[in-house]
Amino acid sequence: MRVGRNTGGETTLVEQLNGQRVRNFLDAFYSRDIEAALACCTDDVDFVANVPIDIMPHMGHRHGKAGMREMWSTIYTRYSGMRYEMTTIVTEGDKVAAKVRAFLRKRDNDRTIQIDIAAFYTFRGGRIAQIREVMDTFDLVQQVLERDVAAVLAENKPDRI
Amino acid sequence: MIEQINRQRVLNLLDAFYSRDLEGALARLSDDIDYMAAAPIDILPHLGHRQGKAQIREMWQTVQARYSSMRYELPFIVAEGDKVAALVRAFFRKSGNDRIVQFDIAIFFTFRDGSIAQIREVIDSFDLVQQVLERDVAAVLADTDPGKD
């Protein structure tokens, strides 16, 4: 194991640490320990998730811990149970990319949403300073609204007589 | 060292694909390449699951037929061992009306013997569908909400 710059194909100590930090962060978030999850982030953490904010206004862009707390608190009120499976994690220097399969149980009807999330983390001073998330948002919207969006679009074509 | 080589291989693949060098891009893939993009295949039937170079070629030919020019930006890339992950912002110009489709793709590559053997893509598919269809899907959903008065 090396501590310095990775030039020889080895995983450095920093990269191992950052990979574990992401796992700790996800463990805290999915176990609903909001303060532990926030402790993994810098005070000025910057978060962007590409989602249709008309439908999911609590997501989108958030800056700072207060914004993150508000967003996560909204998620926790909507979902009574949450878990995740890590399918891929790639670490290099101050960056970590992870592909996660998330399972969120809706509070109002106990149905479970299953969604793949790609998350790209940038660290500063041992904490997460930036999060960029990409999701299969079409599928997410279908599951959140419990509607077949493709069918709705087919039924409501603009040129339909 | 292997990380730097694999990172460069991914950059070479992206450069070839976005410059419409189909064979140059395919040369970076293993013969049994396994590709999966989470996308609504009712609307984007050329995406989804593809296996082997022939299927990938067919998919990419469809994409290139629909878009007259393509470019990308790469705000994030990491490499570790046989894996590379990239966040790509893609810009496709529609062949039909010259409008630009812009969307983000998360791509996870796995290498085997110097070739890309597996690609897993996560696409901001709601926004992509809106731009491909040129429809405000959120508005359609609001207008057709079964609970709407």
Coordinates of C-alpha atoms in Angstrom, one line a residue:
Chain A
M1 CA 0.0 0.0 0.0
R2 CA 1.2 3.5 -0.8
V3 CA 0.4 6.8 0.7
G4 CA 1.5 9.1 -2.1
R5 CA 0.5 9.6 -5.7
N6 CA -0.6 6.4 -7.4
T7 CA 1.6 5.7 -10.4
G8 CA 2.1 2.0 -10.2
G9 CA -1.4 0.5 -10.4
E10 CA -1.6 0.2 -6.6
T11 CA -4.5 1.5 -4.5
T12 CA -3.1 4.2 -2.3
L13 CA -4.1 4.6 1.4
V14 CA -6.0 7.8 0.5
E15 CA -8.0 6.0 -2.2
Q16 CA -8.8 3.1 0.2
L17 CA -9.8 5.7 2.8
N18 CA -12.0 7.6 0.4
G19 CA -13.7 4.4 -0.8
Q20 CA -14.5 3.5 2.8
R21 CA -15.7 7.0 3.5
V22 CA -18.2 6.7 0.7
R23 CA -19.4 3.4 2.2
N24 CA -19.6 4.9 5.6
F25 CA -21.6 7.8 4.2
L26 CA -24.0 5.5 2.3
D27 CA -24.4 3.3 5.4
A28 CA -25.3 6.4 7.5
F29 CA -27.7 7.8 4.9
Y30 CA -29.5 4.6 4.2
S31 CA -29.8 3.8 7.9
R32 CA -31.4 7.2 8.3
D33 CA -28.6 8.6 10.5
I34 CA -28.8 12.1 9.0
E35 CA -26.2 13.7 11.3
A36 CA -23.6 10.9 10.7
A37 CA -24.2 11.3 6.9
L38 CA -23.8 15.1 7.2
A39 CA -20.6 14.6 9.2
C40 CA -19.1 13.0 6.1
C41 CA -19.6 16.2 4.1
T42 CA -17.9 19.5 4.1
D43 CA -19.8 22.5 5.3
D44 CA -20.1 23.8 1.8
V45 CA -21.0 20.5 0.2
D46 CA -22.4 20.9 -3.3
F47 CA -25.0 18.4 -4.5
V48 CA -26.6 18.1 -8.0
A49 CA -29.0 15.3 -9.0
N50 CA -30.5 15.3 -12.4
V51 CA -34.1 14.9 -11.7
P52 CA -37.3 16.5 -13.0
I53 CA -37.8 19.1 -10.2
D54 CA -41.4 19.7 -11.3
I55 CA -42.1 16.2 -10.0
M56 CA -39.4 15.9 -7.3
P57 CA -38.9 19.5 -6.1
H58 CA -37.0 18.4 -3.0
M59 CA -34.1 17.3 -5.1
G60 CA -32.1 19.0 -7.8
H61 CA -29.3 21.3 -6.6
R62 CA -28.4 21.8 -3.0
H63 CA -25.5 23.7 -1.4
G64 CA -24.4 23.4 2.2
K65 CA -25.3 21.1 5.0
A66 CA -28.6 22.9 5.7
G67 CA -29.8 22.3 2.2
M68 CA -28.7 18.6 2.4
R69 CA -30.5 18.1 5.8
E70 CA -33.7 19.6 4.4
M71 CA -33.6 17.3 1.3
W72 CA -32.8 14.2 3.2
S73 CA -35.4 14.9 5.8
T74 CA -38.0 15.1 3.0
I75 CA -36.8 11.8 1.6
Y76 CA -37.0 10.2 5.1
T77 CA -40.6 11.4 5.5
R78 CA -41.6 9.8 2.2
Y79 CA -39.9 6.5 2.6
S80 CA -40.3 4.3 5.7
G81 CA -37.5 1.8 4.8
M82 CA -34.3 2.3 2.8
R83 CA -31.4 0.0 1.8
Y84 CA -28.8 -0.1 -0.9
E85 CA -26.5 -2.5 -2.7
M86 CA -23.2 -1.3 -4.0
T87 CA -22.7 -2.8 -7.5
T88 CA -19.5 -0.9 -8.4
I89 CA -17.1 1.4 -6.7
V90 CA -14.1 3.1 -8.4
T91 CA -11.6 5.2 -6.4
E92 CA -8.8 7.4 -7.6
G93 CA -7.1 10.2 -5.7
D94 CA -9.7 12.6 -4.3
K95 CA -12.5 11.1 -6.5
V96 CA -14.8 8.2 -6.0
A97 CA -17.5 6.9 -8.4
A98 CA -20.1 4.5 -7.2
K99 CA -23.1 2.7 -8.8
V100 CA -25.7 1.9 -6.2
R101 CA -29.0 0.0 -6.5
A102 CA -31.4 1.7 -4.0
F103 CA -34.5 0.2 -2.5
L104 CA -37.0 2.8 -1.0
R105 CA -40.2 1.6 0.7
K106 CA -43.0 4.2 0.3
R107 CA -44.5 5.2 3.6
D108 CA -48.1 5.6 2.3
N109 CA -48.5 2.2 0.6
D110 CA -45.4 0.1 1.4
R111 CA -44.5 -0.3 -2.2
T112 CA -40.8 -0.4 -2.9
I113 CA -39.1 1.7 -5.5
Q114 CA -35.9 0.2 -6.9
I115 CA -33.6 2.6 -8.8
D116 CA -30.0 2.6 -10.0
I117 CA -28.0 5.6 -9.0
A118 CA -24.6 6.6 -10.3
A119 CA -22.8 8.9 -7.8
F120 CA -19.6 10.8 -8.4
Y121 CA -17.9 12.1 -5.2
T122 CA -15.1 14.6 -4.8
F123 CA -13.3 14.8 -1.5
R124 CA -11.6 17.8 0.2
G125 CA -9.8 17.5 3.6
G126 CA -11.2 14.0 4.1
R127 CA -14.8 15.0 3.6
I128 CA -17.2 14.9 0.6
A129 CA -17.2 18.3 -1.0
Q130 CA -19.2 17.5 -4.2
I131 CA -21.8 15.0 -5.2
R132 CA -23.1 14.5 -8.7
E133 CA -25.8 11.9 -9.2
V134 CA -27.2 10.5 -12.4
M135 CA -30.3 8.3 -12.2
D136 CA -32.6 6.5 -14.7
T137 CA -35.1 9.3 -14.0
F138 CA -37.8 8.1 -16.4
D139 CA -38.1 4.8 -14.5
L140 CA -37.9 6.7 -11.2
V141 CA -40.8 9.0 -12.1
Q142 CA -42.9 6.0 -13.2
Q143 CA -42.3 4.3 -9.9
V144 CA -42.8 7.4 -7.8
L145 CA -46.1 8.3 -9.6
E146 CA -47.0 4.7 -10.2
R147 CA -47.9 5.6 -13.8
D148 CA -46.9 4.1 -17.1
V149 CA -45.4 7.3 -18.5
A150 CA -44.6 5.7 -21.9
A151 CA -48.3 4.7 -22.2
V152 CA -49.4 8.2 -21.2
L153 CA -47.3 9.7 -23.8
A154 CA -48.5 7.3 -26.5
E155 CA -52.1 8.1 -25.5
N156 CA -51.6 11.8 -25.5
K157 CA -49.7 12.5 -28.7
P158 CA -49.9 16.1 -29.9
D159 CA -51.1 15.1 -33.3
R160 CA -53.7 12.7 -31.9
I161 CA -57.3 13.5 -33.2
Chain B
M1 CA 0.2 2.4 -14.6
I2 CA -2.7 0.2 -15.7
E3 CA -5.2 2.9 -14.6
Q4 CA -3.6 5.5 -16.8
I5 CA -3.7 3.1 -19.8
N6 CA -7.3 2.2 -19.2
R7 CA -8.3 5.8 -18.7
Q8 CA -6.6 6.6 -22.1
R9 CA -8.4 3.6 -23.7
V10 CA -11.7 5.0 -22.5
L11 CA -10.8 8.5 -23.9
N12 CA -9.9 6.9 -27.2
L13 CA -13.2 5.1 -27.3
L14 CA -15.2 8.2 -26.6
D15 CA -13.2 10.3 -29.1
A16 CA -13.8 7.6 -31.8
F17 CA -17.5 7.3 -31.0
Y18 CA -18.2 11.0 -30.9
S19 CA -16.2 11.6 -34.1
R20 CA -18.4 8.9 -35.7
D21 CA -15.5 6.5 -36.2
L22 CA -17.6 3.5 -35.6
E23 CA -14.9 0.9 -36.4
G24 CA -12.3 2.8 -34.3
A25 CA -14.7 2.7 -31.4
L26 CA -15.6 -1.0 -31.9
A27 CA -11.9 -1.9 -31.9
R28 CA -11.7 -0.9 -28.3
L29 CA -14.3 -3.5 -27.3
S30 CA -14.0 -7.2 -26.6
D31 CA -15.9 -9.5 -29.1
D32 CA -18.3 -10.5 -26.4
I33 CA -18.9 -6.9 -25.1
D34 CA -21.8 -6.7 -22.7
Y35 CA -23.7 -3.4 -22.8
M36 CA -26.6 -2.3 -20.7
A37 CA -28.2 1.2 -20.6
A38 CA -31.1 1.8 -18.2
A39 CA -33.5 3.6 -20.5
P40 CA -37.2 3.4 -21.5
I41 CA -37.0 1.1 -24.4
D42 CA -40.6 1.8 -25.4
I43 CA -39.4 5.2 -26.4
L44 CA -35.7 4.6 -27.1
P45 CA -35.7 1.0 -28.5
H46 CA -32.2 1.2 -29.8
L47 CA -30.9 1.3 -26.2
G48 CA -31.3 -1.3 -23.4
H49 CA -29.2 -4.5 -23.5
R50 CA -26.8 -5.4 -26.2
Q51 CA -24.2 -8.2 -26.4
G52 CA -21.4 -8.6 -28.9
K53 CA -19.9 -6.2 -31.5
A54 CA -22.6 -6.8 -34.1
Q55 CA -25.4 -5.6 -31.8
I56 CA -23.3 -2.7 -30.6
R57 CA -22.6 -1.7 -34.2
E58 CA -26.3 -1.8 -35.0
M59 CA -27.1 0.4 -32.0
W60 CA -24.5 2.9 -32.7
Q61 CA -25.4 3.1 -36.4
T62 CA -29.0 3.9 -35.3
V63 CA -27.7 6.7 -33.0
Q64 CA -25.5 8.1 -35.8
A65 CA -28.3 8.1 -38.3
R66 CA -30.5 10.1 -35.9
Y67 CA -27.9 12.7 -35.1
S68 CA -25.8 14.6 -37.6
S69 CA -23.1 15.6 -35.2
M70 CA -22.1 14.6 -31.7
R71 CA -19.7 15.9 -29.1
Y72 CA -19.0 15.4 -25.4
E73 CA -17.6 16.9 -22.3
L74 CA -16.0 14.8 -19.5
P75 CA -16.4 16.5 -16.1
F76 CA -15.4 13.4 -14.1
I77 CA -13.3 10.3 -14.8
V78 CA -11.7 7.8 -12.4
A79 CA -9.8 4.6 -13.0
E80 CA -8.9 1.8 -10.6
G81 CA -7.6 -1.6 -11.6
D82 CA -9.7 -3.0 -14.5
K83 CA -12.5 -0.4 -14.0
V84 CA -13.1 3.1 -15.2
A85 CA -16.0 5.3 -14.4
A86 CA -16.9 8.5 -16.3
L87 CA -19.5 11.2 -16.1
V88 CA -20.2 12.3 -19.7
R89 CA -22.2 15.3 -20.9
A90 CA -23.3 14.5 -24.4
F91 CA -24.5 16.9 -27.1
F92 CA -26.3 15.4 -30.1
R93 CA -27.5 17.4 -33.0
K94 CA -30.7 16.0 -34.5
S95 CA -30.6 15.1 -38.1
G96 CA -34.2 16.1 -38.6
N97 CA -34.2 19.6 -37.3
D98 CA -30.7 20.5 -36.1
R99 CA -31.9 20.9 -32.5
I100 CA -29.4 19.9 -29.9
V101 CA -30.1 17.2 -27.3
Q102 CA -28.0 17.6 -24.2
F103 CA -27.9 15.0 -21.4
D104 CA -25.7 13.4 -18.8
I105 CA -24.6 9.8 -18.9
A106 CA -22.8 7.9 -16.1
I107 CA -20.7 5.1 -17.6
F108 CA -18.9 2.3 -15.8
F109 CA -16.4 0.4 -17.9
T110 CA -14.8 -3.0 -17.1
F111 CA -11.7 -4.1 -18.9
R112 CA -10.5 -7.6 -19.8
D113 CA -7.1 -8.1 -21.5
G114 CA -6.9 -4.5 -22.6
S115 CA -10.4 -4.4 -24.2
I116 CA -13.6 -3.0 -22.8
A117 CA -15.7 -6.1 -21.8
Q118 CA -18.6 -4.5 -20.0
I119 CA -20.4 -1.1 -20.2
R120 CA -23.1 -0.1 -17.8
E121 CA -24.7 3.2 -18.4
V122 CA -27.1 5.3 -16.2
I123 CA -28.8 8.0 -18.2
D124 CA -30.9 11.0 -17.1
S125 CA -33.6 9.4 -19.1
F126 CA -36.6 11.6 -18.2
D127 CA -34.8 14.7 -19.6
L128 CA -33.5 12.8 -22.5
V129 CA -37.0 11.6 -23.5
Q130 CA -38.3 15.2 -23.2
Q131 CA -35.7 16.4 -25.6
V132 CA -36.0 13.5 -28.0
L133 CA -39.7 13.8 -28.2
E134 CA -39.7 17.6 -27.8
R135 CA -42.5 17.3 -25.3
D136 CA -42.9 18.6 -21.8
V137 CA -43.5 15.2 -20.2
A138 CA -44.0 16.7 -16.7
A139 CA -46.8 18.9 -18.1
V140 CA -48.4 15.9 -19.9
L141 CA -48.4 14.0 -16.6
A142 CA -49.9 16.9 -14.7
D143 CA -52.6 17.4 -17.3
T144 CA -53.5 13.7 -17.3
D145 CA -53.2 13.1 -13.6
P146 CA -55.9 10.6 -12.6
G147 CA -56.4 12.5 -9.3
K148 CA -56.8 15.8 -11.1
D149 CA -60.2 17.5 -10.6

